[in-house]
Coordinates of C-alpha atoms in Angstrom, one line a residue:
X1 CA 0.8 -54.2 32.1
X2 CA 2.2 -53.6 28.6
X3 CA 5.8 -53.8 27.8
X4 CA 5.3 -51.1 25.1
X5 CA 2.4 -48.9 26.8
X6 CA 2.7 -46.2 23.9
X7 CA 2.5 -48.4 20.9
X8 CA -0.1 -50.8 22.4
X9 CA -2.2 -47.8 23.6
X10 CA -2.3 -46.0 20.1
X11 CA -3.1 -49.4 18.4
X12 CA -6.0 -49.7 20.7
X13 CA -7.2 -46.4 20.0
X14 CA -7.0 -47.0 16.3
X15 CA -9.0 -50.3 16.5
X16 CA -11.8 -48.4 18.5
X17 CA -12.0 -45.2 16.5
X18 CA -12.5 -45.8 12.9
X19 CA -14.1 -42.5 12.0
X20 CA -11.6 -39.8 12.5
X21 CA -13.4 -36.4 12.1
X22 CA -10.6 -34.5 13.7
X23 CA -6.7 -33.6 13.1
X24 CA -4.6 -34.6 11.4
X25 CA -5.8 -34.0 7.9
X26 CA -4.3 -37.1 6.5
X27 CA -7.0 -39.2 8.4
X28 CA -4.9 -42.3 9.5
X29 CA -2.6 -42.4 6.5
X30 CA -5.4 -42.1 3.8
X31 CA -4.2 -39.0 2.5
X32 CA -0.9 -40.6 1.5
X33 CA -2.3 -43.7 -0.1
X34 CA -4.5 -41.7 -2.5
X35 CA -1.6 -40.8 -4.9
X36 CA 1.5 -42.6 -6.3
X37 CA 3.9 -40.0 -4.8
X38 CA 2.1 -40.3 -1.3
X39 CA 2.3 -44.2 -1.6
X40 CA 6.0 -44.0 -2.3
X41 CA 6.4 -41.9 0.8
X42 CA 4.2 -43.9 3.0
X43 CA 5.9 -47.0 2.0
X44 CA 9.5 -45.8 2.8
X45 CA 8.6 -43.3 5.7
X46 CA 11.1 -44.7 8.4
X47 CA 13.8 -44.6 5.9
X48 CA 13.1 -40.9 5.8
X49 CA 14.4 -40.6 9.4
X50 CA 17.8 -39.0 8.5
X51 CA 19.9 -36.1 9.7
X52 CA 21.8 -33.3 7.9
X53 CA 24.5 -35.2 6.1
X54 CA 26.2 -34.8 2.7
X55 CA 23.8 -35.2 -0.1
X56 CA 20.8 -33.8 1.9
X57 CA 20.2 -30.3 3.2
X58 CA 20.1 -28.2 6.5
X59 CA 17.0 -26.4 7.5
X60 CA 18.8 -23.8 9.2
X61 CA 21.1 -23.1 6.1
X62 CA 18.9 -24.3 3.3
X63 CA 20.8 -24.6 0.1
X64 CA 19.6 -27.8 -1.7
X65 CA 16.4 -29.7 -1.6
X66 CA 14.9 -28.1 1.4
X67 CA 15.5 -24.7 -0.1
X68 CA 13.9 -25.8 -3.5
X69 CA 10.9 -27.3 -1.6
X70 CA 10.2 -24.0 0.6
X71 CA 10.4 -22.0 -2.7
X72 CA 7.9 -24.2 -4.2
X73 CA 5.7 -23.6 -0.9
X74 CA 6.4 -19.8 -1.4
X75 CA 5.3 -19.9 -5.1
X76 CA 2.2 -21.9 -4.4
X77 CA 0.9 -19.4 -1.7
X78 CA 2.3 -16.5 -3.4
X79 CA 4.4 -15.0 -0.3
X80 CA 7.7 -13.3 -0.1
X81 CA 9.3 -16.3 1.7
X82 CA 7.6 -19.4 3.3
X83 CA 9.2 -21.6 6.0
X84 CA 8.7 -25.3 6.9
X85 CA 8.2 -25.5 10.8
X86 CA 8.8 -28.7 12.6
X87 CA 7.8 -27.3 16.0
X88 CA 4.2 -26.7 14.8
X89 CA 2.3 -23.5 14.7
X90 CA 3.6 -22.7 18.1
X91 CA 7.2 -22.2 16.8
X92 CA 5.9 -20.0 14.2
X93 CA 3.7 -17.7 16.2
X94 CA 6.7 -17.2 18.7
X95 CA 9.0 -16.4 15.7
X96 CA 6.8 -13.8 14.1
X97 CA 5.9 -12.2 17.4
X98 CA 9.8 -11.8 18.2
X99 CA 10.6 -10.6 14.6
X100 CA 7.9 -8.0 14.7
X101 CA 8.0 -6.5 18.2
X102 CA 10.4 -5.2 20.9
X103 CA 10.1 -5.5 24.7
X104 CA 7.5 -3.2 25.9
X105 CA 5.7 -2.7 22.8
X106 CA 1.9 -2.4 23.2
X107 CA 0.0 -5.0 20.9
X108 CA -3.7 -5.5 20.2
X109 CA -4.5 -9.2 20.6
X110 CA -7.7 -11.0 20.0
X111 CA -8.4 -12.8 23.3
X112 CA -9.6 -15.9 21.6
X113 CA -5.9 -16.5 20.3
X114 CA -4.1 -19.9 21.0
X115 CA -2.1 -20.2 24.2
X116 CA 1.1 -20.0 22.1
X117 CA 0.4 -16.4 21.2
X118 CA 0.0 -15.5 24.9
X119 CA 3.2 -17.3 25.7
X120 CA 5.0 -15.0 23.1
X121 CA 3.4 -12.0 24.7
X122 CA 4.9 -13.1 28.1
X123 CA 8.4 -14.2 26.6
X124 CA 8.6 -10.9 24.6
X125 CA 7.5 -8.7 27.6
X126 CA 4.6 -7.1 25.5
X127 CA 1.8 -5.2 26.8
X128 CA -1.5 -6.7 25.4
X129 CA -4.7 -4.8 24.7
X130 CA -7.5 -7.5 24.4
X131 CA -10.2 -7.5 21.7
X132 CA -13.6 -9.2 22.6
X133 CA -15.2 -11.6 20.3
X134 CA -18.9 -11.4 19.2
X135 CA -20.7 -14.0 21.1
X136 CA -23.6 -15.9 19.5
X137 CA -26.2 -16.6 22.3
X138 CA -28.1 -18.9 20.1
X139 CA -25.5 -21.3 19.6
X140 CA -23.6 -20.4 22.7
X141 CA -20.1 -19.8 21.1
X142 CA -17.8 -16.9 20.2
X143 CA -17.8 -16.0 16.6
X144 CA -16.2 -13.0 15.1
X145 CA -15.1 -9.3 15.8
X146 CA -17.6 -6.3 15.7
X147 CA -16.1 -4.0 13.1
X148 CA -17.2 -0.7 15.0
X149 CA -16.0 -1.9 18.2
X150 CA -12.5 -2.8 16.7
X151 CA -12.2 0.6 15.3
X152 CA -12.8 2.0 18.8
X153 CA -10.1 -0.3 20.2
X154 CA -7.6 1.0 17.4
X155 CA -8.5 4.5 18.1
X156 CA -8.0 4.2 21.9
X157 CA -4.5 2.5 21.3
X158 CA -3.0 4.4 18.5
X159 CA 0.5 3.8 20.0
X160 CA 0.2 0.0 19.4
X161 CA 2.7 -1.6 17.3
X162 CA 0.7 -4.2 15.9
X163 CA -2.3 -6.6 16.1
X164 CA -2.5 -10.5 16.3
X165 CA -5.6 -12.1 15.0
X166 CA -6.7 -15.7 14.7
X167 CA -8.4 -16.8 11.3
X168 CA -10.6 -18.8 11.5
X169 CA -11.4 -19.5 15.0
X170 CA -11.8 -23.1 16.2
X171 CA -15.4 -23.0 15.0
X172 CA -14.2 -22.3 11.4
X173 CA -15.9 -18.8 11.5
X174 CA -13.7 -16.0 9.8
X175 CA -13.6 -12.3 10.6
X176 CA -13.4 -9.7 8.0
X177 CA -9.6 -9.8 7.9
X178 CA -9.1 -7.6 4.9
X179 CA -11.0 -4.7 6.7
X180 CA -9.0 -5.6 10.0
X181 CA -5.7 -5.6 8.1
X182 CA -6.3 -2.5 6.1
X183 CA -7.5 -0.3 9.2
X184 CA -4.4 -1.5 11.2
X185 CA -2.0 -0.9 8.4
X186 CA -3.5 2.8 8.0
X187 CA -2.2 3.2 11.6
X188 CA 1.3 1.9 11.0
X189 CA 0.5 -1.3 12.8
X190 CA 1.9 -4.8 11.9
X191 CA -0.8 -7.5 11.3
X192 CA 0.1 -11.1 12.4
X193 CA -2.3 -13.9 11.9
X194 CA -2.6 -17.3 13.3
X195 CA -4.2 -19.1 10.6
X196 CA -3.6 -22.7 12.0
X197 CA -6.9 -23.9 10.7
X198 CA -6.5 -22.3 7.3
X199 CA -3.8 -23.8 5.4
X200 CA -6.5 -25.1 2.8
X201 CA -8.1 -21.8 2.5
X202 CA -8.5 -20.2 -1.1
X203 CA -8.2 -23.5 -2.9
X204 CA -11.8 -23.1 -4.4
X205 CA -14.4 -20.3 -4.4
X206 CA -16.5 -22.1 -1.8
X207 CA -13.7 -21.7 0.7
X208 CA -12.6 -18.4 2.5
X209 CA -9.8 -16.5 1.0
X210 CA -6.5 -17.3 2.3
X211 CA -4.9 -15.1 4.9
X212 CA -1.8 -14.5 2.8
X213 CA -3.9 -12.6 0.3
X214 CA -5.6 -10.1 2.8
X215 CA -2.9 -7.6 3.5
X216 CA -1.2 -9.1 6.4
X217 CA 2.6 -9.2 7.3
X218 CA 2.9 -12.7 8.4
X219 CA 0.7 -16.0 8.5
X220 CA 1.2 -19.2 10.3
X221 CA -0.7 -22.1 9.0
X222 CA -0.8 -25.6 10.6
X223 CA -0.4 -28.0 7.5
X224 CA -1.2 -31.1 9.8
X225 CA -4.7 -29.8 10.8
X226 CA -6.4 -30.0 7.4
X227 CA -3.7 -31.1 4.9
X228 CA -2.0 -34.5 4.5
X229 CA 1.0 -33.7 6.7
X230 CA 2.3 -35.1 9.9
X231 CA 1.2 -33.8 13.3
X232 CA 3.7 -31.1 14.5
X233 CA 4.1 -29.7 11.0
X234 CA 3.2 -26.1 10.0
X235 CA 4.1 -23.4 7.4
X236 CA 5.1 -19.7 8.4
X237 CA 4.6 -17.1 5.4
X238 CA 6.1 -13.8 5.2
X239 CA 3.8 -11.5 3.3
X240 CA 5.2 -8.0 3.2
X241 CA 8.5 -6.1 3.7
X242 CA 7.3 -4.6 7.1
X243 CA 9.0 -7.5 9.2
X244 CA 13.0 -7.7 8.7
X245 CA 13.7 -11.0 6.8
X246 CA 17.1 -11.3 8.9
X247 CA 15.1 -11.0 12.2
X248 CA 12.4 -13.7 11.0
X249 CA 15.3 -16.1 9.8
X250 CA 16.9 -15.9 13.0
X251 CA 13.8 -16.4 15.3
X252 CA 12.5 -19.3 13.1
X253 CA 15.8 -20.9 13.6
X254 CA 15.8 -20.1 17.3
X255 CA 12.5 -21.8 17.8
X256 CA 13.2 -24.9 16.0
X257 CA 15.2 -28.0 16.7
X258 CA 18.8 -28.1 15.4
X259 CA 17.8 -31.7 14.4
X260 CA 14.5 -31.5 12.1
X261 CA 13.0 -34.7 11.1
X262 CA 13.1 -35.3 7.3
X263 CA 10.0 -37.1 8.0
X264 CA 8.2 -34.1 8.9
X265 CA 9.6 -31.9 6.4
X266 CA 9.1 -34.4 3.5
X267 CA 5.4 -34.7 4.6
X268 CA 5.0 -30.9 4.5
X269 CA 6.4 -31.0 0.8
X270 CA 3.7 -33.7 0.1
X271 CA 1.0 -31.6 1.4
X272 CA 2.0 -28.8 -0.7
X273 CA 2.2 -31.0 -3.6
X274 CA -1.3 -32.6 -3.0
X275 CA -3.2 -29.4 -2.9
X276 CA -1.4 -27.8 -5.7
X277 CA -2.0 -31.0 -8.0
X278 CA -5.4 -32.0 -6.6
X279 CA -6.7 -29.5 -4.0
X280 CA -9.2 -27.5 -6.0
X281 CA -10.9 -30.7 -7.3
X282 CA -10.8 -32.6 -4.2
X283 CA -12.0 -29.9 -2.0
X284 CA -15.1 -29.1 -4.1
X285 CA -16.0 -32.7 -3.9
X286 CA -15.5 -32.7 0.0
X287 CA -17.6 -29.4 0.2
X288 CA -20.3 -30.9 -1.9
X289 CA -20.6 -34.0 0.4
X290 CA -20.4 -31.6 3.5
X291 CA -23.2 -29.5 2.1
X292 CA -25.4 -32.6 1.4
X293 CA -25.0 -34.0 4.9
X294 CA -25.4 -30.7 6.6
X295 CA -28.9 -30.7 4.9
X296 CA -29.6 -34.2 6.1
X297 CA -28.4 -33.7 9.7
X298 CA -30.2 -30.5 10.2
X299 CA -33.6 -32.3 9.6
X300 CA -32.7 -34.2 13.0
X301 CA -34.7 -32.9 16.0
X302 CA -32.8 -30.6 18.3
X303 CA -29.6 -30.6 16.1
X304 CA -28.3 -27.8 13.9
X305 CA -25.1 -27.4 12.1
X306 CA -24.0 -24.0 11.9
X307 CA -23.9 -22.4 8.4
X308 CA -23.6 -19.1 6.6
X309 CA -27.2 -18.1 7.3
X310 CA -26.4 -18.0 11.1
X311 CA -23.6 -15.6 10.5
X312 CA -23.4 -11.8 10.0
X313 CA -22.7 -10.5 6.5
X314 CA -19.0 -9.6 7.3
X315 CA -18.3 -13.1 8.5
X316 CA -17.7 -16.5 6.6
X317 CA -17.2 -20.0 7.6
X318 CA -15.1 -23.0 6.4
X319 CA -17.6 -25.4 4.8
X320 CA -15.2 -28.3 5.6
X321 CA -16.0 -28.0 9.3
X322 CA -19.0 -29.1 11.2
X323 CA -20.3 -27.1 14.4
X324 CA -23.1 -29.4 15.5
X325 CA -25.1 -27.4 17.9
X326 CA -27.7 -28.9 20.2
X327 CA -30.6 -27.1 21.4
X328 CA -30.9 -25.4 24.8
X329 CA -31.3 -28.1 27.6
X330 CA -29.1 -30.5 25.9
X331 CA -25.3 -31.1 26.5
X332 CA -22.6 -30.9 23.7
X333 CA -20.2 -33.1 26.1
X334 CA -22.8 -35.7 26.0
X335 CA -23.3 -35.5 22.2
X336 CA -19.5 -35.8 22.0
X337 CA -19.5 -39.0 24.2
X338 CA -22.4 -40.4 22.2
X339 CA -20.3 -40.2 19.1
X340 CA -17.1 -41.5 20.9
X341 CA -19.0 -44.5 22.0
X342 CA -19.9 -45.2 18.4
X343 CA -16.4 -45.2 17.2
X344 CA -16.4 -41.5 15.8
X345 CA -13.6 -39.2 17.2
X346 CA -14.7 -35.6 17.0
X347 CA -12.2 -32.6 17.3
X348 CA -13.8 -31.0 20.5
X349 CA -16.8 -30.0 22.1
X350 CA -18.3 -27.5 24.5
X351 CA -21.5 -27.1 26.4
X352 CA -23.6 -26.9 23.2
X353 CA -21.4 -27.6 20.3
X354 CA -19.3 -30.5 19.0
X355 CA -16.7 -29.6 16.3
X356 CA -15.8 -32.0 13.5
X357 CA -13.0 -31.4 11.0
X358 CA -13.2 -33.1 7.5
X359 CA -10.7 -33.5 4.7
X360 CA -10.9 -34.9 1.2
X361 CA -9.9 -38.2 2.7
X362 CA -13.0 -38.9 4.8
X363 CA -15.3 -41.0 2.9
X364 CA -19.0 -40.7 2.1
X365 CA -19.3 -44.0 4.4
X366 CA -18.2 -42.1 7.3
X367 CA -20.7 -39.3 6.6
X368 CA -23.4 -41.5 6.4
X369 CA -22.2 -43.2 9.8
X370 CA -22.3 -39.7 11.4
X371 CA -25.8 -39.1 10.2
X372 CA -27.1 -42.4 11.3
X373 CA -25.4 -42.2 14.8
X374 CA -26.8 -38.7 15.3
X375 CA -30.3 -39.7 14.1
X376 CA -30.4 -42.8 16.3
X377 CA -29.1 -40.7 19.4
X378 CA -31.6 -41.1 22.5
X379 CA -32.2 -37.4 23.1
X380 CA -33.0 -38.1 26.9
X381 CA -29.5 -39.3 27.2
X382 CA -27.9 -36.0 26.2
X383 CA -30.1 -33.7 28.4
X384 CA -27.9 -31.7 30.7
X385 CA -27.9 -32.4 34.4
X386 CA -26.3 -31.0 37.6
X387 CA -24.1 -27.8 36.7
X388 CA -25.9 -25.6 34.3
X389 CA -24.6 -25.3 30.8
X390 CA -25.2 -21.5 30.9
X391 CA -21.8 -21.3 32.7
X392 CA -19.8 -22.1 29.7
X393 CA -18.6 -19.0 27.6
X394 CA -20.5 -16.4 29.5
X395 CA -17.7 -14.5 31.1
X396 CA -14.2 -13.8 29.7
X397 CA -13.0 -13.5 26.0
X398 CA -15.8 -15.3 24.5
X399 CA -18.4 -13.3 26.6
X400 CA -19.1 -10.0 27.4
X401 CA -16.4 -8.8 29.7
X402 CA -12.7 -9.5 30.5
X403 CA -11.1 -10.3 33.9
X404 CA -9.6 -7.4 35.7
X405 CA -5.8 -7.0 34.9
X406 CA -3.7 -6.2 37.8
X407 CA -0.4 -7.0 36.4
X408 CA 1.2 -7.6 32.8
X409 CA 1.6 -11.3 32.2
X410 CA 5.3 -11.1 31.9
X411 CA 5.5 -9.5 35.4
X412 CA 3.9 -12.4 37.0
X413 CA 6.2 -14.9 35.6
X414 CA 9.1 -13.9 37.9
X415 CA 7.0 -13.7 40.9
X416 CA 6.9 -16.5 43.6
X417 CA 3.5 -18.2 43.4
X418 CA 1.4 -20.1 46.0
X419 CA -1.1 -22.8 45.7
X420 CA -4.6 -22.2 46.9
X421 CA -7.7 -24.2 46.8
X422 CA -9.8 -23.1 43.7
X423 CA -13.0 -22.4 46.0
X424 CA -10.7 -20.0 48.1
X425 CA -9.1 -18.1 45.2
X426 CA -11.7 -15.5 44.6
X427 CA -10.1 -12.0 44.3
X428 CA -6.6 -13.2 44.0
X429 CA -4.3 -12.7 41.1
X430 CA -3.7 -15.6 38.8
X431 CA -0.1 -16.8 38.5
X432 CA -0.6 -19.3 35.5
X433 CA -2.6 -19.2 32.4
X434 CA -5.8 -21.3 32.9
X435 CA -6.4 -23.1 29.7
X436 CA -9.0 -25.8 28.7
X437 CA -7.6 -27.8 26.0
X438 CA -8.7 -28.3 23.4
X439 CA -9.2 -25.6 22.3
X440 CA -6.3 -24.1 23.9
X441 CA -7.7 -20.6 24.6
X442 CA -7.0 -19.2 27.9
X443 CA -9.8 -18.2 30.3
X444 CA -7.5 -16.5 32.6
X445 CA -4.1 -15.1 31.9
X446 CA -1.3 -14.5 34.6
X447 CA -1.9 -11.2 36.4
X448 CA -5.7 -11.3 36.0
X449 CA -8.1 -11.3 38.9
X450 CA -9.9 -14.6 39.6
X451 CA -13.7 -13.9 39.9
X452 CA -16.4 -16.2 41.3
X453 CA -17.8 -16.4 37.8
X454 CA -14.6 -17.7 36.6
X455 CA -14.3 -20.1 39.3
X456 CA -17.7 -21.6 38.4
X457 CA -16.6 -22.0 34.6
X458 CA -13.3 -23.7 35.6
X459 CA -15.3 -26.0 37.8
X460 CA -17.7 -26.6 34.8
X461 CA -15.1 -27.7 32.5
X462 CA -13.6 -30.0 35.3
X463 CA -17.1 -31.4 35.8
X464 CA -17.2 -32.2 32.1
X465 CA -13.9 -33.9 32.3
X466 CA -12.1 -31.5 30.1
X467 CA -8.5 -31.0 30.8
X468 CA -7.8 -27.5 32.1
X469 CA -3.9 -26.8 32.0
X470 CA -3.0 -24.7 35.1
X471 CA -5.2 -26.6 37.5
X472 CA -4.0 -29.3 39.7
X473 CA -6.1 -32.0 41.5
X474 CA -5.4 -31.9 45.3
X475 CA -6.6 -34.2 48.1
X476 CA -10.2 -35.2 48.4
X477 CA -11.4 -34.1 44.9
X478 CA -10.2 -30.4 45.8
X479 CA -8.7 -28.4 42.9
X480 CA -5.7 -26.2 43.2
X481 CA -4.7 -23.0 41.5
X482 CA -1.5 -20.9 41.6
X483 CA -1.7 -17.3 42.7
X484 CA 0.6 -14.4 43.4

C-alpha cells in the first residue's frame, strides 16, 4: 500500500493517459509552458501559495493587485464588473441566484442545468418551472430549446422573476441566447447564464458569440474548462444594472473561502492574459485542426462527429469540441473505454456519444492518434449488449416529459427520508437529487415522483459504471434510494 496514495495515484494516471482530451484547458501544464509569462508562473507556482499579507491584496476587499487583475478581466470581456471565483462555477451560480431572487420567487429553469443551479434553487427556496430541451433522436442527445415552446412557457408564467439558461450545454450546442434574453427582458425577467463551457467564446468568428454580449444580466464561466487555468477557477460577470451590485458583492464573498489561493487567482489572471494576447490566432489554428480531423474521422464506418449540418438554423456549436456519435446498435460507453485503453482520456460519454474537449495546447500528434485509434477500433467490440441503449435520454429533461412534481425541492430538504431499494421505489417521492456524473445534470429532483422508466434509466447508468450521485449500493448488488 502506498504511503502517499493521492500523489502516487495521480502520477500513475498521468503515465497511463498521455492524450488529455478533457478538462482542464491547460492540458497537464502545456498551456503555461507555451509563453514566457506562463513559464515564469509554472516554475514558481508553489511559491505563489501565499495568504493576505501586507504587500499583496485581499479578494474580499480588493484594493491592489487583485483589483487591477479583475479590472483587466472586466475590460477584456466588456462587462460592468468581473470577479475571480476560487470555488468554481458552483460558487458563481449560487451567488448570482441569491443576488437576483428572493425566497418564494418563481424562476424558469432549463432542466439541463448543472446540479449547482438546482442546489441554488433549493437553498433560495425558489419555485422552478422547467424548460424541456429539444431531443435529437438521430444522435440520441439533448440539443437546444424550441423557440415557440419557450415563448409559450414565458406566456404561461408571466409572474416569473427570471430565467436560468445553460450556454453551451455539455455537447457544445448553443441555443439562440439573444432571442431568449430579449424575450425574457421584454417581460421584466432577469436572465442568468451558466456559460461554464464558454469562457473562450467570441475569441474569433468561428466560435459562438460570448454570452456576455447577448443581453444577459449575469454570466458564469469556468476558466479551467477551456482556458489555461487551474481546476476550481471561474469567472463571474455582471452585465447589466438589473442586479444590485452590493448584493452580488456580498454573495460572491459569502460563497467563497476566506483564504483564497494566490495560485488559483494567478492562474485566472494568466488565462485572461493568454486569450487576450494569443487567443484569436491560437483558436483559429485549433479550429482549423478540428475541422481537418472531423472530416477524416467522419469517413470511418459507423462514426459521425456532430457538426453544424446536424443542427437547426437557430443553433450553433463549439467547434473545439468533438461529439463522436456511434450508429444505432453501438455503445458510446464501449467506445469511451476503447479510447481509455489506448491512453486517450475523453471528457465523458453517454449511450451513443463520446465528448472530447480540445484547447490550443492539444497537438496534431494527439489528433492523429485519436484518428488512428478510432479507425483501428474493432466495431464488433463496441456493439451494445444486455440492457438496451434506447433507455438513455428518453424520459426526463433530455426527453419528452418531466417527472411528476409533488413537492418543491426546498420543501423536501427538511423532510425526514428513508432508504428504499431502487426496485421498490416506483411511485415514491424522491428525497435527493439523482445525478449521473458527469455531466452533473439531475435526472430526478427532490420532490419528484420516481417512475418505472426512471428506475430503468438509473439502472442503465449503473450498468455502464457511471457514477450516480444520490444512489447508494446496498447488500447483494442492491441499490438504495432516499425517499420521503
